[in-house]
Amino acid sequence: MSDLDGKNGLVVGVANKRSLAWAIAQAADAAGARLTLSYANERFGENTRKLAASLSRPAQLVGCDLSRDEEIESLFQAVEGEHGGLDFLVHGVAFASREAISEPFTQTTRADFQQALDISAYSLVALARGAAPLMERRGGGSILTLTYLGSDRVFPNYNVMGVAKAALEASVRYLAADLGPRNIRVNAVSAGPIKTLAAAGISGFSRILQHYRESAPLRRTVDAAEVADAAAFLLAPGSRAVTGEVFMVDAGYHATGM
Ligand code: NAD
C-alpha cells in the first residue's frame, strides 16, 4: 500500500505495542505517511521512542496530556514546526477511573463522569480544532477516532465509558458537519474487543471476548492490525466521500440480535 504517500499524520494515544494507535501508526507508515506520535506523559515516552525507532521514516514524538489546553496548543505548534500542514489525525484515547468502570453505574461520581467525558470525548473536539487550520493548508484532511459498541448497548463494567463513547460518536457527526465545508472528514472506527492496556481496566473483559467468539457472524474476535487496515482506508483518499460515519470492525457482532 502507498495511498498515504507524502501525507503528514498525527497519531495520538500510543502507550505501548498493544495500543490501537500504534497499530494504526504502523499501517500509516507502511502506506507512506510521515508521522508525529503523541503519548500522554513520560511514563509512556520511553516505550513510544522505542516503538518509533521501528518505523520506516523518523517520527516526531511529543508528550501531550489531553486534559490540558496548553499542552494541546504546544502539540500543534510542534506539528506545525515539523510538517507545516497536516493531512490526517488519529485520536486513540480514552480514560475512566477504575472506580467508574467497576462500581455500579448508578454510583458514578460527578468528578469521574466529567473526567471520562473530558478525556474520552471532548479531547477529540479540542484536537479537531487544533488540526483544522493545518489541514486547510493541505486542501483538507481526515480525522479518525476509535469507539466501541458500548455507546449504544450495555456491556458489563463498561459504564461511564459507554456514555463517553455515545458523546464521542455524536461529536464525530457534529464535527463532520462543521468541518465538511473545509474538506475535512471526521469518522470513527468501532472496534471489537481487543486486549490492550485500556481494556485491562474492564473486569470480565475475557467474558466479552468469549461472547464475541461464540456469537459474532465470523465466530472470532478482531485484532489490532485489522482495525488499523480499516483506519488506513478512512485516512486515505479512497474514502474521500465518507464522513460522519461510525465504521464497525467487529467481525459482524453488531449485526446480531442474539
Ligand atoms: P491504550 O491504553 O493502548 O490506549 C489508550 C490511550 O489513551 C493510551 O495511550 C493512554 O495513555 C491515552 N490517554 C489516557 N488519558 C490520556 C490523557 N489525559 N492525555 C493523553 N492521552 C491519554 O488502549 P486502546 O485499546 O488502544 O485504546 C485506544 C482507543 O481505542 C480508546 O478510545 C478505546 O476506547 C478504543 N477502543 C478500544 C477497544 C479495545 O477493546 N481495546 C475497542 C474499541 C475501542
mmCIF file with all atom_site columns, N, CA, C and O in Angstrom, residues 85-115:
data_model
loop_
_atom_site.group_PDB
_atom_site.id
_atom_site.type_symbol
_atom_site.label_atom_id
_atom_site.label_alt_id
_atom_site.label_comp_id
_atom_site.label_asym_id
_atom_site.label_entity_id
_atom_site.label_seq_id
_atom_site.pdbx_PDB_ins_code
_atom_site.Cartn_x
_atom_site.Cartn_y
_atom_site.Cartn_z
_atom_site.occupancy
_atom_site.B_iso_or_equiv
_atom_site.pdbx_formal_charge
_atom_site.auth_seq_id
_atom_site.auth_comp_id
_atom_site.auth_asym_id
_atom_site.auth_atom_id
_atom_site.pdbx_PDB_model_num
ATOM 1   N N  . GLY A 1 85  ? 1.840   21.520 7.364  1.00 0.00 ? 85  GLY A N  1
ATOM 2   C CA . GLY A 1 85  ? 0.413   21.178 7.315  1.00 0.00 ? 85  GLY A CA 1
ATOM 3   C C  . GLY A 1 85  ? 0.180   19.740 7.741  1.00 0.00 ? 85  GLY A C  1
ATOM 4   O O  . GLY A 1 85  ? 1.124   18.968 7.927  1.00 0.00 ? 85  GLY A O  1
ATOM 5   N N  . LEU A 1 86  ? -1.112  19.408 7.882  1.00 0.00 ? 86  LEU A N  1
ATOM 6   C CA . LEU A 1 86  ? -1.477  18.075 8.378  1.00 0.00 ? 86  LEU A CA 1
ATOM 7   C C  . LEU A 1 86  ? -2.546  17.479 7.454  1.00 0.00 ? 86  LEU A C  1
ATOM 8   O O  . LEU A 1 86  ? -3.491  18.170 7.069  1.00 0.00 ? 86  LEU A O  1
ATOM 9   N N  . ASP A 1 87  ? -2.387  16.189 7.127  1.00 0.00 ? 87  ASP A N  1
ATOM 10  C CA . ASP A 1 87  ? -3.386  15.511 6.285  1.00 0.00 ? 87  ASP A CA 1
ATOM 11  C C  . ASP A 1 87  ? -4.328  14.635 7.086  1.00 0.00 ? 87  ASP A C  1
ATOM 12  O O  . ASP A 1 87  ? -5.462  14.423 6.681  1.00 0.00 ? 87  ASP A O  1
ATOM 13  N N  . PHE A 1 88  ? -3.838  14.075 8.194  1.00 0.00 ? 88  PHE A N  1
ATOM 14  C CA . PHE A 1 88  ? -4.744  13.254 8.994  1.00 0.00 ? 88  PHE A CA 1
ATOM 15  C C  . PHE A 1 88  ? -4.378  13.286 10.470 1.00 0.00 ? 88  PHE A C  1
ATOM 16  O O  . PHE A 1 88  ? -3.250  13.608 10.848 1.00 0.00 ? 88  PHE A O  1
ATOM 17  N N  . LEU A 1 89  ? -5.399  12.983 11.269 1.00 0.00 ? 89  LEU A N  1
ATOM 18  C CA . LEU A 1 89  ? -5.269  12.934 12.728 1.00 0.00 ? 89  LEU A CA 1
ATOM 19  C C  . LEU A 1 89  ? -5.956  11.662 13.217 1.00 0.00 ? 89  LEU A C  1
ATOM 20  O O  . LEU A 1 89  ? -7.102  11.391 12.827 1.00 0.00 ? 89  LEU A O  1
ATOM 21  N N  . VAL A 1 90  ? -5.269  10.909 14.046 1.00 0.00 ? 90  VAL A N  1
ATOM 22  C CA . VAL A 1 90  ? -5.861  9.721  14.672 1.00 0.00 ? 90  VAL A CA 1
ATOM 23  C C  . VAL A 1 90  ? -5.965  9.963  16.170 1.00 0.00 ? 90  VAL A C  1
ATOM 24  O O  . VAL A 1 90  ? -4.957  10.273 16.825 1.00 0.00 ? 90  VAL A O  1
ATOM 25  N N  . HIS A 1 91  ? -7.164  9.816  16.710 1.00 0.00 ? 91  HIS A N  1
ATOM 26  C CA . HIS A 1 91  ? -7.424  10.007 18.147 1.00 0.00 ? 91  HIS A CA 1
ATOM 27  C C  . HIS A 1 91  ? -7.705  8.620  18.733 1.00 0.00 ? 91  HIS A C  1
ATOM 28  O O  . HIS A 1 91  ? -8.769  8.038  18.484 1.00 0.00 ? 91  HIS A O  1
ATOM 29  N N  . GLY A 1 92  ? -6.733  8.087  19.468 1.00 0.00 ? 92  GLY A N  1
ATOM 30  C CA . GLY A 1 92  ? -6.893  6.741  20.053 1.00 0.00 ? 92  GLY A CA 1
ATOM 31  C C  . GLY A 1 92  ? -6.774  6.823  21.554 1.00 0.00 ? 92  GLY A C  1
ATOM 32  O O  . GLY A 1 92  ? -5.888  6.202  22.148 1.00 0.00 ? 92  GLY A O  1
ATOM 33  N N  . VAL A 1 93  ? -7.670  7.580  22.167 1.00 0.00 ? 93  VAL A N  1
ATOM 34  C CA . VAL A 1 93  ? -7.525  7.935  23.579 1.00 0.00 ? 93  VAL A CA 1
ATOM 35  C C  . VAL A 1 93  ? -8.833  7.733  24.328 1.00 0.00 ? 93  VAL A C  1
ATOM 36  O O  . VAL A 1 93  ? -9.899  8.099  23.831 1.00 0.00 ? 93  VAL A O  1
ATOM 37  N N  . ALA A 1 94  ? -8.747  7.165  25.511 1.00 0.00 ? 94  ALA A N  1
ATOM 38  C CA . ALA A 1 94  ? -9.914  7.081  26.393 1.00 0.00 ? 94  ALA A CA 1
ATOM 39  C C  . ALA A 1 94  ? -9.412  6.919  27.816 1.00 0.00 ? 94  ALA A C  1
ATOM 40  O O  . ALA A 1 94  ? -8.328  6.372  28.037 1.00 0.00 ? 94  ALA A O  1
ATOM 41  N N  . PHE A 1 95  ? -10.194 7.422  28.758 1.00 0.00 ? 95  PHE A N  1
ATOM 42  C CA . PHE A 1 95  ? -9.838  7.209  30.163 1.00 0.00 ? 95  PHE A CA 1
ATOM 43  C C  . PHE A 1 95  ? -11.082 7.279  31.046 1.00 0.00 ? 95  PHE A C  1
ATOM 44  O O  . PHE A 1 95  ? -11.928 8.158  30.878 1.00 0.00 ? 95  PHE A O  1
ATOM 45  N N  . ALA A 1 96  ? -11.167 6.331  31.973 1.00 0.00 ? 96  ALA A N  1
ATOM 46  C CA . ALA A 1 96  ? -12.163 6.417  33.061 1.00 0.00 ? 96  ALA A CA 1
ATOM 47  C C  . ALA A 1 96  ? -11.488 5.845  34.298 1.00 0.00 ? 96  ALA A C  1
ATOM 48  O O  . ALA A 1 96  ? -10.682 4.912  34.194 1.00 0.00 ? 96  ALA A O  1
ATOM 49  N N  . SER A 1 97  ? -11.807 6.400  35.454 1.00 0.00 ? 97  SER A N  1
ATOM 50  C CA . SER A 1 97  ? -11.195 5.902  36.685 1.00 0.00 ? 97  SER A CA 1
ATOM 51  C C  . SER A 1 97  ? -11.636 4.452  36.910 1.00 0.00 ? 97  SER A C  1
ATOM 52  O O  . SER A 1 97  ? -12.705 4.036  36.454 1.00 0.00 ? 97  SER A O  1
ATOM 53  N N  . ARG A 1 98  ? -10.794 3.721  37.612 1.00 0.00 ? 98  ARG A N  1
ATOM 54  C CA . ARG A 1 98  ? -11.082 2.309  37.889 1.00 0.00 ? 98  ARG A CA 1
ATOM 55  C C  . ARG A 1 98  ? -12.438 2.160  38.601 1.00 0.00 ? 98  ARG A C  1
ATOM 56  O O  . ARG A 1 98  ? -13.225 1.274  38.288 1.00 0.00 ? 98  ARG A O  1
ATOM 57  N N  . GLU A 1 99  ? -12.703 3.085  39.540 1.00 0.00 ? 99  GLU A N  1
ATOM 58  C CA . GLU A 1 99  ? -13.973 3.015  40.288 1.00 0.00 ? 99  GLU A CA 1
ATOM 59  C C  . GLU A 1 99  ? -15.152 3.167  39.313 1.00 0.00 ? 99  GLU A C  1
ATOM 60  O O  . GLU A 1 99  ? -16.146 2.451  39.407 1.00 0.00 ? 99  GLU A O  1
ATOM 61  N N  . ALA A 1 100 ? -15.006 4.121  38.380 1.00 0.00 ? 100 ALA A N  1
ATOM 62  C CA . ALA A 1 100 ? -16.131 4.428  37.486 1.00 0.00 ? 100 ALA A CA 1
ATOM 63  C C  . ALA A 1 100 ? -16.491 3.248  36.601 1.00 0.00 ? 100 ALA A C  1
ATOM 64  O O  . ALA A 1 100 ? -17.628 3.136  36.152 1.00 0.00 ? 100 ALA A O  1
ATOM 65  N N  . ILE A 1 101 ? -15.535 2.375  36.336 1.00 0.00 ? 101 ILE A N  1
ATOM 66  C CA . ILE A 1 101 ? -15.881 1.229  35.488 1.00 0.00 ? 101 ILE A CA 1
ATOM 67  C C  . ILE A 1 101 ? -15.962 -0.079 36.278 1.00 0.00 ? 101 ILE A C  1
ATOM 68  O O  . ILE A 1 101 ? -16.087 -1.134 35.692 1.00 0.00 ? 101 ILE A O  1
ATOM 69  N N  . SER A 1 102 ? -15.935 0.014  37.613 1.00 0.00 ? 102 SER A N  1
ATOM 70  C CA . SER A 1 102 ? -16.125 -1.229 38.367 1.00 0.00 ? 102 SER A CA 1
ATOM 71  C C  . SER A 1 102 ? -17.324 -1.150 39.306 1.00 0.00 ? 102 SER A C  1
ATOM 72  O O  . SER A 1 102 ? -18.004 -2.137 39.542 1.00 0.00 ? 102 SER A O  1
ATOM 73  N N  . GLU A 1 103 ? -17.622 0.060  39.804 1.00 0.00 ? 103 GLU A N  1
ATOM 74  C CA . GLU A 1 103 ? -18.799 0.223  40.668 1.00 0.00 ? 103 GLU A CA 1
ATOM 75  C C  . GLU A 1 103 ? -20.053 0.204  39.784 1.00 0.00 ? 103 GLU A C  1
ATOM 76  O O  . GLU A 1 103 ? -19.969 0.450  38.582 1.00 0.00 ? 103 GLU A O  1
ATOM 77  N N  . PRO A 1 104 ? -21.227 -0.082 40.391 1.00 0.00 ? 104 PRO A N  1
ATOM 78  C CA . PRO A 1 104 ? -22.471 0.023  39.603 1.00 0.00 ? 104 PRO A CA 1
ATOM 79  C C  . PRO A 1 104 ? -22.585 1.418  38.974 1.00 0.00 ? 104 PRO A C  1
ATOM 80  O O  . PRO A 1 104 ? -22.165 2.410  39.576 1.00 0.00 ? 104 PRO A O  1
ATOM 81  N N  . PHE A 1 105 ? -23.155 1.492  37.767 1.00 0.00 ? 105 PHE A N  1
ATOM 82  C CA . PHE A 1 105 ? -23.203 2.763  37.029 1.00 0.00 ? 105 PHE A CA 1
ATOM 83  C C  . PHE A 1 105 ? -23.861 3.879  37.842 1.00 0.00 ? 105 PHE A C  1
ATOM 84  O O  . PHE A 1 105 ? -23.429 5.038  37.794 1.00 0.00 ? 105 PHE A O  1
ATOM 85  N N  . THR A 1 106 ? -24.889 3.503  38.612 1.00 0.00 ? 106 THR A N  1
ATOM 86  C CA . THR A 1 106 ? -25.611 4.495  39.422 1.00 0.00 ? 106 THR A CA 1
ATOM 87  C C  . THR A 1 106 ? -24.686 5.240  40.381 1.00 0.00 ? 106 THR A C  1
ATOM 88  O O  . THR A 1 106 ? -24.983 6.354  40.799 1.00 0.00 ? 106 THR A O  1
ATOM 89  N N  . GLN A 1 107 ? -23.576 4.622  40.746 1.00 0.00 ? 107 GLN A N  1
ATOM 90  C CA . GLN A 1 107 ? -22.660 5.216  41.728 1.00 0.00 ? 107 GLN A CA 1
ATOM 91  C C  . GLN A 1 107 ? -21.644 6.168  41.096 1.00 0.00 ? 107 GLN A C  1
ATOM 92  O O  . GLN A 1 107 ? -20.802 6.719  41.802 1.00 0.00 ? 107 GLN A O  1
ATOM 93  N N  . THR A 1 108 ? -21.699 6.365  39.788 1.00 0.00 ? 108 THR A N  1
ATOM 94  C CA . THR A 1 108 ? -20.706 7.226  39.118 1.00 0.00 ? 108 THR A CA 1
ATOM 95  C C  . THR A 1 108 ? -20.705 8.623  39.743 1.00 0.00 ? 108 THR A C  1
ATOM 96  O O  . THR A 1 108 ? -21.751 9.266  39.822 1.00 0.00 ? 108 THR A O  1
ATOM 97  N N  . THR A 1 109 ? -19.542 9.083  40.150 1.00 0.00 ? 109 THR A N  1
ATOM 98  C CA . THR A 1 109 ? -19.474 10.423 40.755 1.00 0.00 ? 109 THR A CA 1
ATOM 99  C C  . THR A 1 109 ? -19.422 11.489 39.655 1.00 0.00 ? 109 THR A C  1
ATOM 100 O O  . THR A 1 109 ? -19.046 11.215 38.505 1.00 0.00 ? 109 THR A O  1
ATOM 101 N N  . ARG A 1 110 ? -19.753 12.704 40.036 1.00 0.00 ? 110 ARG A N  1
ATOM 102 C CA . ARG A 1 110 ? -19.689 13.828 39.095 1.00 0.00 ? 110 ARG A CA 1
ATOM 103 C C  . ARG A 1 110 ? -18.260 13.977 38.546 1.00 0.00 ? 110 ARG A C  1
ATOM 104 O O  . ARG A 1 110 ? -18.052 14.162 37.346 1.00 0.00 ? 110 ARG A O  1
ATOM 105 N N  . ALA A 1 111 ? -17.289 13.857 39.448 1.00 0.00 ? 111 ALA A N  1
ATOM 106 C CA . ALA A 1 111 ? -15.893 14.051 39.023 1.00 0.00 ? 111 ALA A CA 1
ATOM 107 C C  . ALA A 1 111 ? -15.469 12.960 38.035 1.00 0.00 ? 111 ALA A C  1
ATOM 108 O O  . ALA A 1 111 ? -14.818 13.248 37.021 1.00 0.00 ? 111 ALA A O  1
ATOM 109 N N  . ASP A 1 112 ? -15.840 11.701 38.308 1.00 0.00 ? 112 ASP A N  1
ATOM 110 C CA . ASP A 1 112 ? -15.467 10.604 37.399 1.00 0.00 ? 112 ASP A CA 1
ATOM 111 C C  . ASP A 1 112 ? -16.174 10.736 36.054 1.00 0.00 ? 112 ASP A C  1
ATOM 112 O O  . ASP A 1 112 ? -15.598 10.452 34.997 1.00 0.00 ? 112 ASP A O  1
ATOM 113 N N  . PHE A 1 113 ? -17.436 11.168 36.102 1.00 0.00 ? 113 PHE A N  1
ATOM 114 C CA . PHE A 1 113 ? -18.209 11.369 34.868 1.00 0.00 ? 113 PHE A CA 1
ATOM 115 C C  . PHE A 1 113 ? -17.544 12.453 34.015 1.00 0.00 ? 113 PHE A C  1
ATOM 116 O O  . PHE A 1 113 ? -17.296 12.273 32.818 1.00 0.00 ? 113 PHE A O  1
ATOM 117 N N  . GLN A 1 114 ? -17.209 13.568 34.669 1.00 0.00 ? 114 GLN A N  1
ATOM 118 C CA . GLN A 1 114 ? -16.603 14.687 33.924 1.00 0.00 ? 114 GLN A CA 1
ATOM 119 C C  . GLN A 1 114 ? -15.254 14.285 33.329 1.00 0.00 ? 114 GLN A C  1
ATOM 120 O O  . GLN A 1 114 ? -14.945 14.610 32.185 1.00 0.00 ? 114 GLN A O  1
ATOM 121 N N  . GLN A 1 115 ? -14.463 13.566 34.136 1.00 0.00 ? 115 GLN A N  1
ATOM 122 C CA . GLN A 1 115 ? -13.131 13.182 33.654 1.00 0.00 ? 115 GLN A CA 1
ATOM 123 C C  . GLN A 1 115 ? -13.235 12.234 32.450 1.00 0.00 ? 115 GLN A C  1
ATOM 124 O O  . GLN A 1 115 ? -12.522 12.408 31.456 1.00 0.00 ? 115 GLN A O  1
#
